[in-house]
PDB file of C-alpha atoms in Angstrom:
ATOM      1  CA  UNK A  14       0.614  -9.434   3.188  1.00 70.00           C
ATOM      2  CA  UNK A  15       2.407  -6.367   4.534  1.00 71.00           C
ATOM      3  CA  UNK A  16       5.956  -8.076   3.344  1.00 78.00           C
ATOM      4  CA  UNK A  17       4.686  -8.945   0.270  1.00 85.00           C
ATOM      5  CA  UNK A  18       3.077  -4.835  -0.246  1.00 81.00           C
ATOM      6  CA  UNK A  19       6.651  -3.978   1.002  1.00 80.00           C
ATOM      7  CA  UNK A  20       8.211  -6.070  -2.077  1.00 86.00           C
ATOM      8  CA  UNK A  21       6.191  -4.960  -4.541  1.00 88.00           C
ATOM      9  CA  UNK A  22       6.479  -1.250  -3.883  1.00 85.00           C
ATOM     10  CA  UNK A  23       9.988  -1.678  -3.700  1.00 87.00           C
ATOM     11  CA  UNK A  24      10.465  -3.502  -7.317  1.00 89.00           C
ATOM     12  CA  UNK A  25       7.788  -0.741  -8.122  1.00 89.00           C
ATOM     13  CA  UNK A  26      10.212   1.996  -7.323  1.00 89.00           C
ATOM     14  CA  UNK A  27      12.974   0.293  -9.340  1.00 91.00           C
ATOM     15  CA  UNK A  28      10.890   0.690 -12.512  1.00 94.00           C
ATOM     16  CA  UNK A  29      10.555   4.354 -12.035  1.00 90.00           C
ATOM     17  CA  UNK A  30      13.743   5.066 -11.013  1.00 90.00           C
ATOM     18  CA  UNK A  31      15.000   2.724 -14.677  1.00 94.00           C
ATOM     19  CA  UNK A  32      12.380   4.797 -16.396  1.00 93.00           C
ATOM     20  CA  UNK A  33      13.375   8.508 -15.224  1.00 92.00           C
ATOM     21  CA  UNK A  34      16.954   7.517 -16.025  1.00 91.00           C
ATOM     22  CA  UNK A  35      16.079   6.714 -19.522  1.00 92.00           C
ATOM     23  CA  UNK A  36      14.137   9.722 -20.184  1.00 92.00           C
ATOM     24  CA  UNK A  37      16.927  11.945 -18.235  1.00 91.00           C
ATOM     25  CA  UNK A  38      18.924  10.119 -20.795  1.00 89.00           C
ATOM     26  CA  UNK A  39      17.297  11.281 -23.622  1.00 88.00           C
ATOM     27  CA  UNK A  40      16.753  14.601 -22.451  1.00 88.00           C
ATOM     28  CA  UNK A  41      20.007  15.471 -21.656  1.00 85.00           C
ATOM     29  CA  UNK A  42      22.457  17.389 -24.017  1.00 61.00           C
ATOM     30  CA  UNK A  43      19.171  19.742 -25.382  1.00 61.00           C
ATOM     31  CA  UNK A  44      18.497  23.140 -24.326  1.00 55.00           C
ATOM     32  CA  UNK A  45      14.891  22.877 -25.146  1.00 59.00           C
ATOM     33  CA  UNK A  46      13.708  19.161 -25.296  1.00 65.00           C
ATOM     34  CA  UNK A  47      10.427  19.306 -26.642  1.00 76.00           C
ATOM     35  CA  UNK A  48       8.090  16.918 -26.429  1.00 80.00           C
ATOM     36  CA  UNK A  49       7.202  15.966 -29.657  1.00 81.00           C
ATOM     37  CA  UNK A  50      11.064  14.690 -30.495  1.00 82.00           C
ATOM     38  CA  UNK A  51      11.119  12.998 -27.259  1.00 85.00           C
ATOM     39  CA  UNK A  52       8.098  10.828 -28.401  1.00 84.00           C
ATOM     40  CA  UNK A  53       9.875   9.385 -30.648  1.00 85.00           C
ATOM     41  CA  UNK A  54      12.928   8.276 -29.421  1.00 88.00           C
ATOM     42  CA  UNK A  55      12.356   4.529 -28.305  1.00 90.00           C
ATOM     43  CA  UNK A  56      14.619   4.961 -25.320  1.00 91.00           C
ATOM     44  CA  UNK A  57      12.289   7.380 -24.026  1.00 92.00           C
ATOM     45  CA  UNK A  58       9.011   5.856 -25.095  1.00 94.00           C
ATOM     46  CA  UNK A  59      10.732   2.528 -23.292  1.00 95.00           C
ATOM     47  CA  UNK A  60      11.238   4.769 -20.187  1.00 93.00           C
ATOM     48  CA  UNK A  61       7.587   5.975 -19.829  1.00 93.00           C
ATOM     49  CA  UNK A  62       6.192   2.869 -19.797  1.00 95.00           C
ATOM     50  CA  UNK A  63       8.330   1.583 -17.316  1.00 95.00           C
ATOM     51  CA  UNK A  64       6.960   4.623 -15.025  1.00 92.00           C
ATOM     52  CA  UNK A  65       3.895   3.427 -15.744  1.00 92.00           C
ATOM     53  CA  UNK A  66       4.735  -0.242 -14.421  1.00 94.00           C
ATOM     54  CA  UNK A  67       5.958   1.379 -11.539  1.00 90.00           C
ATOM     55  CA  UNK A  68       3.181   3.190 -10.993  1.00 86.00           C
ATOM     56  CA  UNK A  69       0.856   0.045 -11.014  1.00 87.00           C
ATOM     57  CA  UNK A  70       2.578  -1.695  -9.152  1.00 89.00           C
ATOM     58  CA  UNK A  71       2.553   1.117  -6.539  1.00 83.00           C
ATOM     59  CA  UNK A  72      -1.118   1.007  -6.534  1.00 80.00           C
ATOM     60  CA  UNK A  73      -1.088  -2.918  -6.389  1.00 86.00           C
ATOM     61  CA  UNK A  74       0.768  -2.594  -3.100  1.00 84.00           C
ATOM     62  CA  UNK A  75      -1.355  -0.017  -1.629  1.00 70.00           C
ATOM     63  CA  UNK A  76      -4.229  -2.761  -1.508  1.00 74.00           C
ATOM     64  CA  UNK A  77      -1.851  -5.324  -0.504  1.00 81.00           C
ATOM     65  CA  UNK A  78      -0.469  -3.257   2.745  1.00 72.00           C
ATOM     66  CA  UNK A  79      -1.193  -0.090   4.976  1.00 67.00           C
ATOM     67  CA  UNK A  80       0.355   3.350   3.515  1.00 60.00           C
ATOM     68  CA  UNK A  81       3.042   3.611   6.137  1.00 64.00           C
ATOM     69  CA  UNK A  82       4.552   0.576   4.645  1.00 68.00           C
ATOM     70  CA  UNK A  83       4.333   1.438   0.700  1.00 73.00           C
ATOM     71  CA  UNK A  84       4.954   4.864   0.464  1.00 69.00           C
ATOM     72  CA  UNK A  85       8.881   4.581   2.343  1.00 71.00           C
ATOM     73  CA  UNK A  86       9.270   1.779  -0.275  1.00 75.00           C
ATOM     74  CA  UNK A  87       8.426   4.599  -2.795  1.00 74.00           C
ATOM     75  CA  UNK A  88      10.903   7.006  -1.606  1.00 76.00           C
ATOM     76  CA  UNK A  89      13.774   4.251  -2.443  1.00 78.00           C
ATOM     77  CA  UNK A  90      13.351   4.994  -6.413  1.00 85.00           C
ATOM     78  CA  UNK A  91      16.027   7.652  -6.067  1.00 84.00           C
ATOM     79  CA  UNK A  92      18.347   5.202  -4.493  1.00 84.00           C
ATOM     80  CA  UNK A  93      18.307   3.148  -7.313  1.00 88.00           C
ATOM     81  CA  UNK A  94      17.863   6.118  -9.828  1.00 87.00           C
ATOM     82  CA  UNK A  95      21.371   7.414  -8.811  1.00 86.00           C
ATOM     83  CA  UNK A  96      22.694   4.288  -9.761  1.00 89.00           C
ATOM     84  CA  UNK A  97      20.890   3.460 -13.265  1.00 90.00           C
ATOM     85  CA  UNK A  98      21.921   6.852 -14.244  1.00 88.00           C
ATOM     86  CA  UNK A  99      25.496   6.714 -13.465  1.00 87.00           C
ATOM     87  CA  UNK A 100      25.955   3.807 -15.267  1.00 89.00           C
ATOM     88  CA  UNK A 101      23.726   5.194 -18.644  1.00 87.00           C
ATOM     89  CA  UNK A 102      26.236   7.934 -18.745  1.00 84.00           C
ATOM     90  CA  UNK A 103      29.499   5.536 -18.103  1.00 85.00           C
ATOM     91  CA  UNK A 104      30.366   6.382 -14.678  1.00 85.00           C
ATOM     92  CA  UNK A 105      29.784   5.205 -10.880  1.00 86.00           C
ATOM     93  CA  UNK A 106      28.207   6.945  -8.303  1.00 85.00           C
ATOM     94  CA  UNK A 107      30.121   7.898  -5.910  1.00 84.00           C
ATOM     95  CA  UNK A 108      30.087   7.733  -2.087  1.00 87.00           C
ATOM     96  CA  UNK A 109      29.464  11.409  -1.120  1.00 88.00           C
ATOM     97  CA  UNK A 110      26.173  11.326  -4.102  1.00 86.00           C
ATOM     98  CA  UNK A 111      24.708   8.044  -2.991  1.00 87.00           C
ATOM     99  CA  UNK A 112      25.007   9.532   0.947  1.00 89.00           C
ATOM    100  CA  UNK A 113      23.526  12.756  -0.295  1.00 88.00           C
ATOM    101  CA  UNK A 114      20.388  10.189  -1.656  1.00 87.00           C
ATOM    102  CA  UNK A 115      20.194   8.698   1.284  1.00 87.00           C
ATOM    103  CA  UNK A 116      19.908  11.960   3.652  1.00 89.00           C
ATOM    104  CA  UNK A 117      16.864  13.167   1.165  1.00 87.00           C
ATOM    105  CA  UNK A 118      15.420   9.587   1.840  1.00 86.00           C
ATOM    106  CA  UNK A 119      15.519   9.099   5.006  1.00 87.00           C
ATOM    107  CA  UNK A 120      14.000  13.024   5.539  1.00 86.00           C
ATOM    108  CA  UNK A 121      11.188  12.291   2.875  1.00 83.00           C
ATOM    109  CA  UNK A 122      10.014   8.783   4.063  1.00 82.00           C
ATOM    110  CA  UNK A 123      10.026  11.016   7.633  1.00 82.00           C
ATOM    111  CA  UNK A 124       7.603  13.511   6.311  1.00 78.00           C
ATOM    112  CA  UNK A 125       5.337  10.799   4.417  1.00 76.00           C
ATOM    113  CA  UNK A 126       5.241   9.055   7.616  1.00 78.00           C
ATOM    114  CA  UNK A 127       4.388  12.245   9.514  1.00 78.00           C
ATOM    115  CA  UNK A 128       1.422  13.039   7.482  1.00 75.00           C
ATOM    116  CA  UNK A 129      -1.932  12.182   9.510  1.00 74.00           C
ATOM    117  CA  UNK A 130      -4.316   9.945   7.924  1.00 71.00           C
ATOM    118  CA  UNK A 131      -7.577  11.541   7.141  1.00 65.00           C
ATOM    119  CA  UNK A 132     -10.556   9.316   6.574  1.00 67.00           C
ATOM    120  CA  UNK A 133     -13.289  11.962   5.766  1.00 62.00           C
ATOM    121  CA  UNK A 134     -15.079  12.308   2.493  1.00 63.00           C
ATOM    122  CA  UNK A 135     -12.722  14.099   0.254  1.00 71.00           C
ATOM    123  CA  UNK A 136     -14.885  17.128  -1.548  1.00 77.00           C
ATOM    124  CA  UNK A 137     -13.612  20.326  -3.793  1.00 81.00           C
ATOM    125  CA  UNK A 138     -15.826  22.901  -5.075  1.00 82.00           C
ATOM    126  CA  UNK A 139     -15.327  24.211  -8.736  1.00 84.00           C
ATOM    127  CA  UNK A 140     -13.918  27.401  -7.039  1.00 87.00           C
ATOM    128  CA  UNK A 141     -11.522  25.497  -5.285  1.00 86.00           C
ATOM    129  CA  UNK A 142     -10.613  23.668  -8.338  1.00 86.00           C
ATOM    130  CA  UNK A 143     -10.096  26.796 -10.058  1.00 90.00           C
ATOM    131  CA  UNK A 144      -7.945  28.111  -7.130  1.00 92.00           C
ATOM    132  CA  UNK A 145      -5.830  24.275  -7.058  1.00 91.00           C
ATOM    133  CA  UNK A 146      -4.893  25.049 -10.729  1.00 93.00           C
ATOM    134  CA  UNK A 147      -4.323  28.755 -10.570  1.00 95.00           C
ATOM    135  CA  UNK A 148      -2.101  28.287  -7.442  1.00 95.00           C
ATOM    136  CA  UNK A 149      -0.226  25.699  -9.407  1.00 95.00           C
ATOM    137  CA  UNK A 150       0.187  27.236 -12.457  1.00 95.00           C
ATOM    138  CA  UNK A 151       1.545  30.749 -10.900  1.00 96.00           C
ATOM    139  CA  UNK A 152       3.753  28.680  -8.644  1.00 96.00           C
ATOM    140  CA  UNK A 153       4.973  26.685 -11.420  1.00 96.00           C
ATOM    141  CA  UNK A 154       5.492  30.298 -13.821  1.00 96.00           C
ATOM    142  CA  UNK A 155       7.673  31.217 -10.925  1.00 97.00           C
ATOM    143  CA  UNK A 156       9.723  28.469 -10.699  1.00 96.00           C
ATOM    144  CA  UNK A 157      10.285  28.083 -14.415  1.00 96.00           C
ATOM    145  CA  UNK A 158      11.326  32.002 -14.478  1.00 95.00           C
ATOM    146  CA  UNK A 159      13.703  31.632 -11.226  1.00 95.00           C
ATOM    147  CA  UNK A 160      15.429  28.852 -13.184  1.00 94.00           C
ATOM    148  CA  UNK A 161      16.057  30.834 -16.129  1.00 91.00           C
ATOM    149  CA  UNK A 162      18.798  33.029 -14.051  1.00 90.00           C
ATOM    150  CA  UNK A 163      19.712  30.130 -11.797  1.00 91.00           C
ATOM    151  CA  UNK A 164      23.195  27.822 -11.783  1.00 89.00           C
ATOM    152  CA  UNK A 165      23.027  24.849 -13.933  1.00 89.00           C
ATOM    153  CA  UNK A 166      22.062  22.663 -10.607  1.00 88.00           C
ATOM    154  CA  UNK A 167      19.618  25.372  -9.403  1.00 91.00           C
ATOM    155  CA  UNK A 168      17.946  25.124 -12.729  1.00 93.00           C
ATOM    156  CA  UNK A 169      17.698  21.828 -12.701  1.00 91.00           C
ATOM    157  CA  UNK A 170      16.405  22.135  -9.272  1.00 92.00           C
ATOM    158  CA  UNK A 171      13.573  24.518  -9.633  1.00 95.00           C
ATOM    159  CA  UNK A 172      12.820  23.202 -13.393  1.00 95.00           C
ATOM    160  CA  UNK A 173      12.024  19.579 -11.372  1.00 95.00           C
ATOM    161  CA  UNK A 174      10.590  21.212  -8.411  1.00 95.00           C
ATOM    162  CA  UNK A 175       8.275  23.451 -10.793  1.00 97.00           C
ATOM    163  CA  UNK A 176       6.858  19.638 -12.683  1.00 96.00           C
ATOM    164  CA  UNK A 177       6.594  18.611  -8.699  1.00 93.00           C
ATOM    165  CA  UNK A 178       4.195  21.796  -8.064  1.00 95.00           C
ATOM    166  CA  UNK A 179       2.345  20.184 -10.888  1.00 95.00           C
ATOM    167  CA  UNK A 180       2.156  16.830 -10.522  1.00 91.00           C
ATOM    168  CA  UNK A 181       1.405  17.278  -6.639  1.00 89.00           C
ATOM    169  CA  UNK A 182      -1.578  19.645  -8.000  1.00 91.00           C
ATOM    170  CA  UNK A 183      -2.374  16.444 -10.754  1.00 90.00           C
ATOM    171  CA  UNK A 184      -2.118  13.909  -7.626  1.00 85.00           C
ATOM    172  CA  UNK A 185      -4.877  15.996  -5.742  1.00 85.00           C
ATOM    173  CA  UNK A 186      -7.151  16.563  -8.308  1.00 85.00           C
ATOM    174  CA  UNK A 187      -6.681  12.775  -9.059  1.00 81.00           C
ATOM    175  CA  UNK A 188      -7.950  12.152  -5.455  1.00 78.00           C
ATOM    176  CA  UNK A 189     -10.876  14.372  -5.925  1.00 80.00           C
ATOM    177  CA  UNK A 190     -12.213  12.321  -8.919  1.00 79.00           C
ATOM    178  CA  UNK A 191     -11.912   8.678  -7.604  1.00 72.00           C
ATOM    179  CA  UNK A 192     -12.710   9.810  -3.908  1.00 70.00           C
ATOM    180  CA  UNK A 193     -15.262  12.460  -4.096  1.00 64.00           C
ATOM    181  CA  UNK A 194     -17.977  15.014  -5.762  1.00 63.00           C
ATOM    182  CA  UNK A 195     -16.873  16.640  -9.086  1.00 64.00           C
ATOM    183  CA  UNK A 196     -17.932  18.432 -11.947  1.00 73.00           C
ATOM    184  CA  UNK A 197     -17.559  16.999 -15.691  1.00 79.00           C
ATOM    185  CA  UNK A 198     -14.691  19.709 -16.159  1.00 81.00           C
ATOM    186  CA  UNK A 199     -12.465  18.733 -13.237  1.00 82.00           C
ATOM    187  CA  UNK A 200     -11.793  15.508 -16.291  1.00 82.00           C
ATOM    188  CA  UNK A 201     -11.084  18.075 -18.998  1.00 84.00           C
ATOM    189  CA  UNK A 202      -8.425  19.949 -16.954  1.00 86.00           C
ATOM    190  CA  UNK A 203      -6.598  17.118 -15.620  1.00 87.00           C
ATOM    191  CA  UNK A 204      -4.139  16.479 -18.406  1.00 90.00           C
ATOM    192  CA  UNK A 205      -3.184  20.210 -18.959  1.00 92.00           C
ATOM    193  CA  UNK A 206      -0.767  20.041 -15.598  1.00 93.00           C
ATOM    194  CA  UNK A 207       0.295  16.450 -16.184  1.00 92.00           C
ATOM    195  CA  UNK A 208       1.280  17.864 -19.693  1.00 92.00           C
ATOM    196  CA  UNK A 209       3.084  20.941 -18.238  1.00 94.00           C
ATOM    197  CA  UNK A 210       4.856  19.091 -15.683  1.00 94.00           C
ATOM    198  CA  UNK A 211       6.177  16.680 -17.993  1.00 93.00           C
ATOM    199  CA  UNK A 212       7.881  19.086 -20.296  1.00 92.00           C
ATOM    200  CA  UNK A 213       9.159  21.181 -17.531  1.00 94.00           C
ATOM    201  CA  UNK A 214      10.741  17.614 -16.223  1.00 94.00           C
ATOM    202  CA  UNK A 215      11.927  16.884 -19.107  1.00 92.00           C
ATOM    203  CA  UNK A 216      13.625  20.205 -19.856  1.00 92.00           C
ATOM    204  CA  UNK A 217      14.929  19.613 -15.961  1.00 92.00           C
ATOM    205  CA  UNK A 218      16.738  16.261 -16.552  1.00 92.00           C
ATOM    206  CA  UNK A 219      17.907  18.062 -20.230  1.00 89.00           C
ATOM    207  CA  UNK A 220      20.323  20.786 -17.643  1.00 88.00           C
ATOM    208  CA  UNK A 221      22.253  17.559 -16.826  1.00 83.00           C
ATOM    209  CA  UNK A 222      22.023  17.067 -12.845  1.00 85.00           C
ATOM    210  CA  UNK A 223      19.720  14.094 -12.798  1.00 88.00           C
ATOM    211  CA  UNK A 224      20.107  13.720  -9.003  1.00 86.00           C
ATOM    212  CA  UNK A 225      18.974  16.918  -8.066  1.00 88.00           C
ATOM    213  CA  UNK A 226      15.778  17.126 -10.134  1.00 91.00           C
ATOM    214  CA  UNK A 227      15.115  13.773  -9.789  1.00 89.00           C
ATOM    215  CA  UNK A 228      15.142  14.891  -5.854  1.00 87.00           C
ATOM    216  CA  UNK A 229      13.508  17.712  -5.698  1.00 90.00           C
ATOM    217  CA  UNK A 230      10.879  16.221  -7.980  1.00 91.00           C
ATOM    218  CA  UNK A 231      10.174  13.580  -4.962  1.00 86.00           C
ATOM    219  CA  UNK A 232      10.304  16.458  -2.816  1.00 86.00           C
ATOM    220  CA  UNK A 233       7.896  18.702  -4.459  1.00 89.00           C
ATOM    221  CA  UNK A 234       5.387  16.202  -5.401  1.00 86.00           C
ATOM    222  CA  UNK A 235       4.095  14.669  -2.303  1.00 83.00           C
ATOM    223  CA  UNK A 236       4.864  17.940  -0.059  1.00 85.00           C
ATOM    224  CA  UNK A 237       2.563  20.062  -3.060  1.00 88.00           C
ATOM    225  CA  UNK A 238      -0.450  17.442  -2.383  1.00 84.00           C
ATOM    226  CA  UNK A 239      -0.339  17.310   1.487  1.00 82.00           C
ATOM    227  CA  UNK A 240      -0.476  21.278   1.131  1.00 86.00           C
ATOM    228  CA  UNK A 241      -3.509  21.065  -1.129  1.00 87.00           C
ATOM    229  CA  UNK A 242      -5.267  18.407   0.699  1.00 83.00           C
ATOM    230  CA  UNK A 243      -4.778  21.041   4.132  1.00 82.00           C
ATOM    231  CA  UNK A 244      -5.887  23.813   2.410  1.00 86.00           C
ATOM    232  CA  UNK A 245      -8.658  22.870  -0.083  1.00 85.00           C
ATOM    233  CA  UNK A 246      -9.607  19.595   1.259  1.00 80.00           C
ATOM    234  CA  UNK A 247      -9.667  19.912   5.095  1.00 80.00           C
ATOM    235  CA  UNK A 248      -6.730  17.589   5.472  1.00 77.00           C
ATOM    236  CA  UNK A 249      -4.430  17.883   8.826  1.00 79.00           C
ATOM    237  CA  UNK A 250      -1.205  18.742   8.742  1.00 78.00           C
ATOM    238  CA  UNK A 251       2.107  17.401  10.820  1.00 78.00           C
ATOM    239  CA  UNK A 252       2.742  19.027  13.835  1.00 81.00           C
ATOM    240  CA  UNK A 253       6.000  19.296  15.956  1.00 81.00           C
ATOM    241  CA  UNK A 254       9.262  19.994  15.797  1.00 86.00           C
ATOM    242  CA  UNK A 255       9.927  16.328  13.813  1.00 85.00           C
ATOM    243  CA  UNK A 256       8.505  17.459  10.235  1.00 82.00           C
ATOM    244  CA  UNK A 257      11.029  20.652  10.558  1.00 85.00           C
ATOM    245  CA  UNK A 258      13.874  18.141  11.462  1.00 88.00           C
ATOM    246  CA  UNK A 259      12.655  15.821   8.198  1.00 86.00           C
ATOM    247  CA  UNK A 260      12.331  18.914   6.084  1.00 84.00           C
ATOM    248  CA  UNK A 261      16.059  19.933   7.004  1.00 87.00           C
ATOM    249  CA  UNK A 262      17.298  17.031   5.793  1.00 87.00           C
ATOM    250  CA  UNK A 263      15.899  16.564   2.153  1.00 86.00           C
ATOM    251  CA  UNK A 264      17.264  20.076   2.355  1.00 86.00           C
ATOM    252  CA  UNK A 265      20.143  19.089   3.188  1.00 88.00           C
ATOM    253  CA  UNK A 266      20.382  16.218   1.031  1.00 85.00           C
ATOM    254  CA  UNK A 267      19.406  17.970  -2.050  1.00 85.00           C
ATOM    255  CA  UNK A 268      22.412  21.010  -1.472  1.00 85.00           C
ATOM    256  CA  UNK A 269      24.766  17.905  -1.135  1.00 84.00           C
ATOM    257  CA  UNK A 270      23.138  16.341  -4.137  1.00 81.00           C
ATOM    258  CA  UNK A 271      23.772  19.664  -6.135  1.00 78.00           C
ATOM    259  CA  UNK A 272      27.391  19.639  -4.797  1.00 79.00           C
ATOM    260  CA  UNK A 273      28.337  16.130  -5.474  1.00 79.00           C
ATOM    261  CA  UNK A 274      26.325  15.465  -8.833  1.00 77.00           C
ATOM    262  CA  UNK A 275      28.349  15.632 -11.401  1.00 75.00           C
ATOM    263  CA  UNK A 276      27.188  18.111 -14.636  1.00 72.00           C
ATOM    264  CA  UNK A 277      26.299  14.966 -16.922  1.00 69.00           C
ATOM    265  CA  UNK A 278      25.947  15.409 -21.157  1.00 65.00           C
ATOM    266  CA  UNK A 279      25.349  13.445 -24.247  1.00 61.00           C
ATOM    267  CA  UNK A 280      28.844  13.589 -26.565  1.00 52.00           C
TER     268      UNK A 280
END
């Protein structure tokens, strides 16, 4: 079974990666993508639901094997998003980019793996709801102003990691409602940050340098949820000098990714 978990997340992270090229596809070329001409482009309707399959099949595998198994497999959607990408736009990857990939792999599937399991009954209090969603939202209002002054591959970068701040806050209060105790409201708010980090990816894959948002939105996404689930949720944290090491290298990777990554448009 835990094969069979491992080859199902793995053609699960090929349909993201197919769908977030399509929609960078899209996206690309306009200054202010909004969301309402996105939706109806068929490219980028066909890219959303392939996220969707990916995301279903993700789920599939987590009851098929243990987490330490799926999650890596998840991490290897930017390895074949690089790809997909390159070849939408007319071009091959090349060596230095798809090394640059693999560094901000190989340190992310390190810090999923270094995240303790917790067990315990998963609880948030309307006031630390409130507090999940106002942390996000500044955090994300941050971001999105930083990028407005930032290099085309810094925008990028903090436009992507801004949707990750989002998503990761999305992810948590996700876990809340199928794990725990919640109040009727927690429902009502959940789609305002999905919504929010959707048009700030979108307007991130629209600057042109899909590997770098595409990376920092796999960075910010699971690293934004483990920091929740510590501080809200009682989760532990990694300890030890091997999370810093991981960390360096999606660091690392991502610089090299902004480096390498070619400024991609629409003609």
């Amino acid at each position: 079974m835990t094969v069979l978990a491992a080859a199902v997340a793995l053609f699960g992270s090929l349909f993201f990666a197919l769908g977030a090229a399509l929609q960078q596809f899209e996206a690309v070329g306009s200054a202010k993508p909004g969301l309402l001409a996105l939706l109806r482009k068929p490219r980028w309707l066909v890219g959303g639901a392939s996220i969707l399959v990916g995301g279903g099949l993700h789920i599939v595998a987590l009851g098929l094997g243990p987490l330490t198994v799926v999650q890596p497999m998840g991490v290897a959607s930017l390895l074949f998003a690089l790809p997909i990408a390159a070849a939408l736009h007319g071009r091959r990857p090349s060596r230095r980019e798809l090394a640059a990939a693999a560094t901000v792999a190989i340190g992310l599937i390190g810090l999923v793996l270094l995240v303790p399991s917790h067990d315990g009954p998963t609880y948030l209090s309307p006031h630390g709801a409130a507090t999940l969603l106002a942390v996000a939202g500044v955090a994300a209002v941050l971001l999105w102003a930083g990028a407005r002054a930032a290099s085309p591959a810094g925008r990028a970068a903090l436009l992507a990691t801004s949707a990750g701040v989002l998503y990761g806050a999305t992810a948590t209060l996700m876990r809340v409602l199928v794990d725990g105790a919640w109040n009727w409201w927690y429902l009502l708010a959940l789609p305002v940050p999905a919504l929010l980090a959707l048009v700030l990816l979108q307007r991130a894959y629209a600057v042109g340098h899909f590997g770098v948002s595409f990376a920092s939105l796999q960075i910010a996404d699971p690293l934004t949820a483990v920091a929740f689930g510590a501080l809200l949720l009682g989760e532990p944290l990694p300890q030890g000098v091997a999370p810093i090491a991981a960390a360096a290298l999606t660091a690392v990777g991502t610089i090299a990714l902004a480096r390498t990554t070619p400024l991609e448009s629409r003609s």
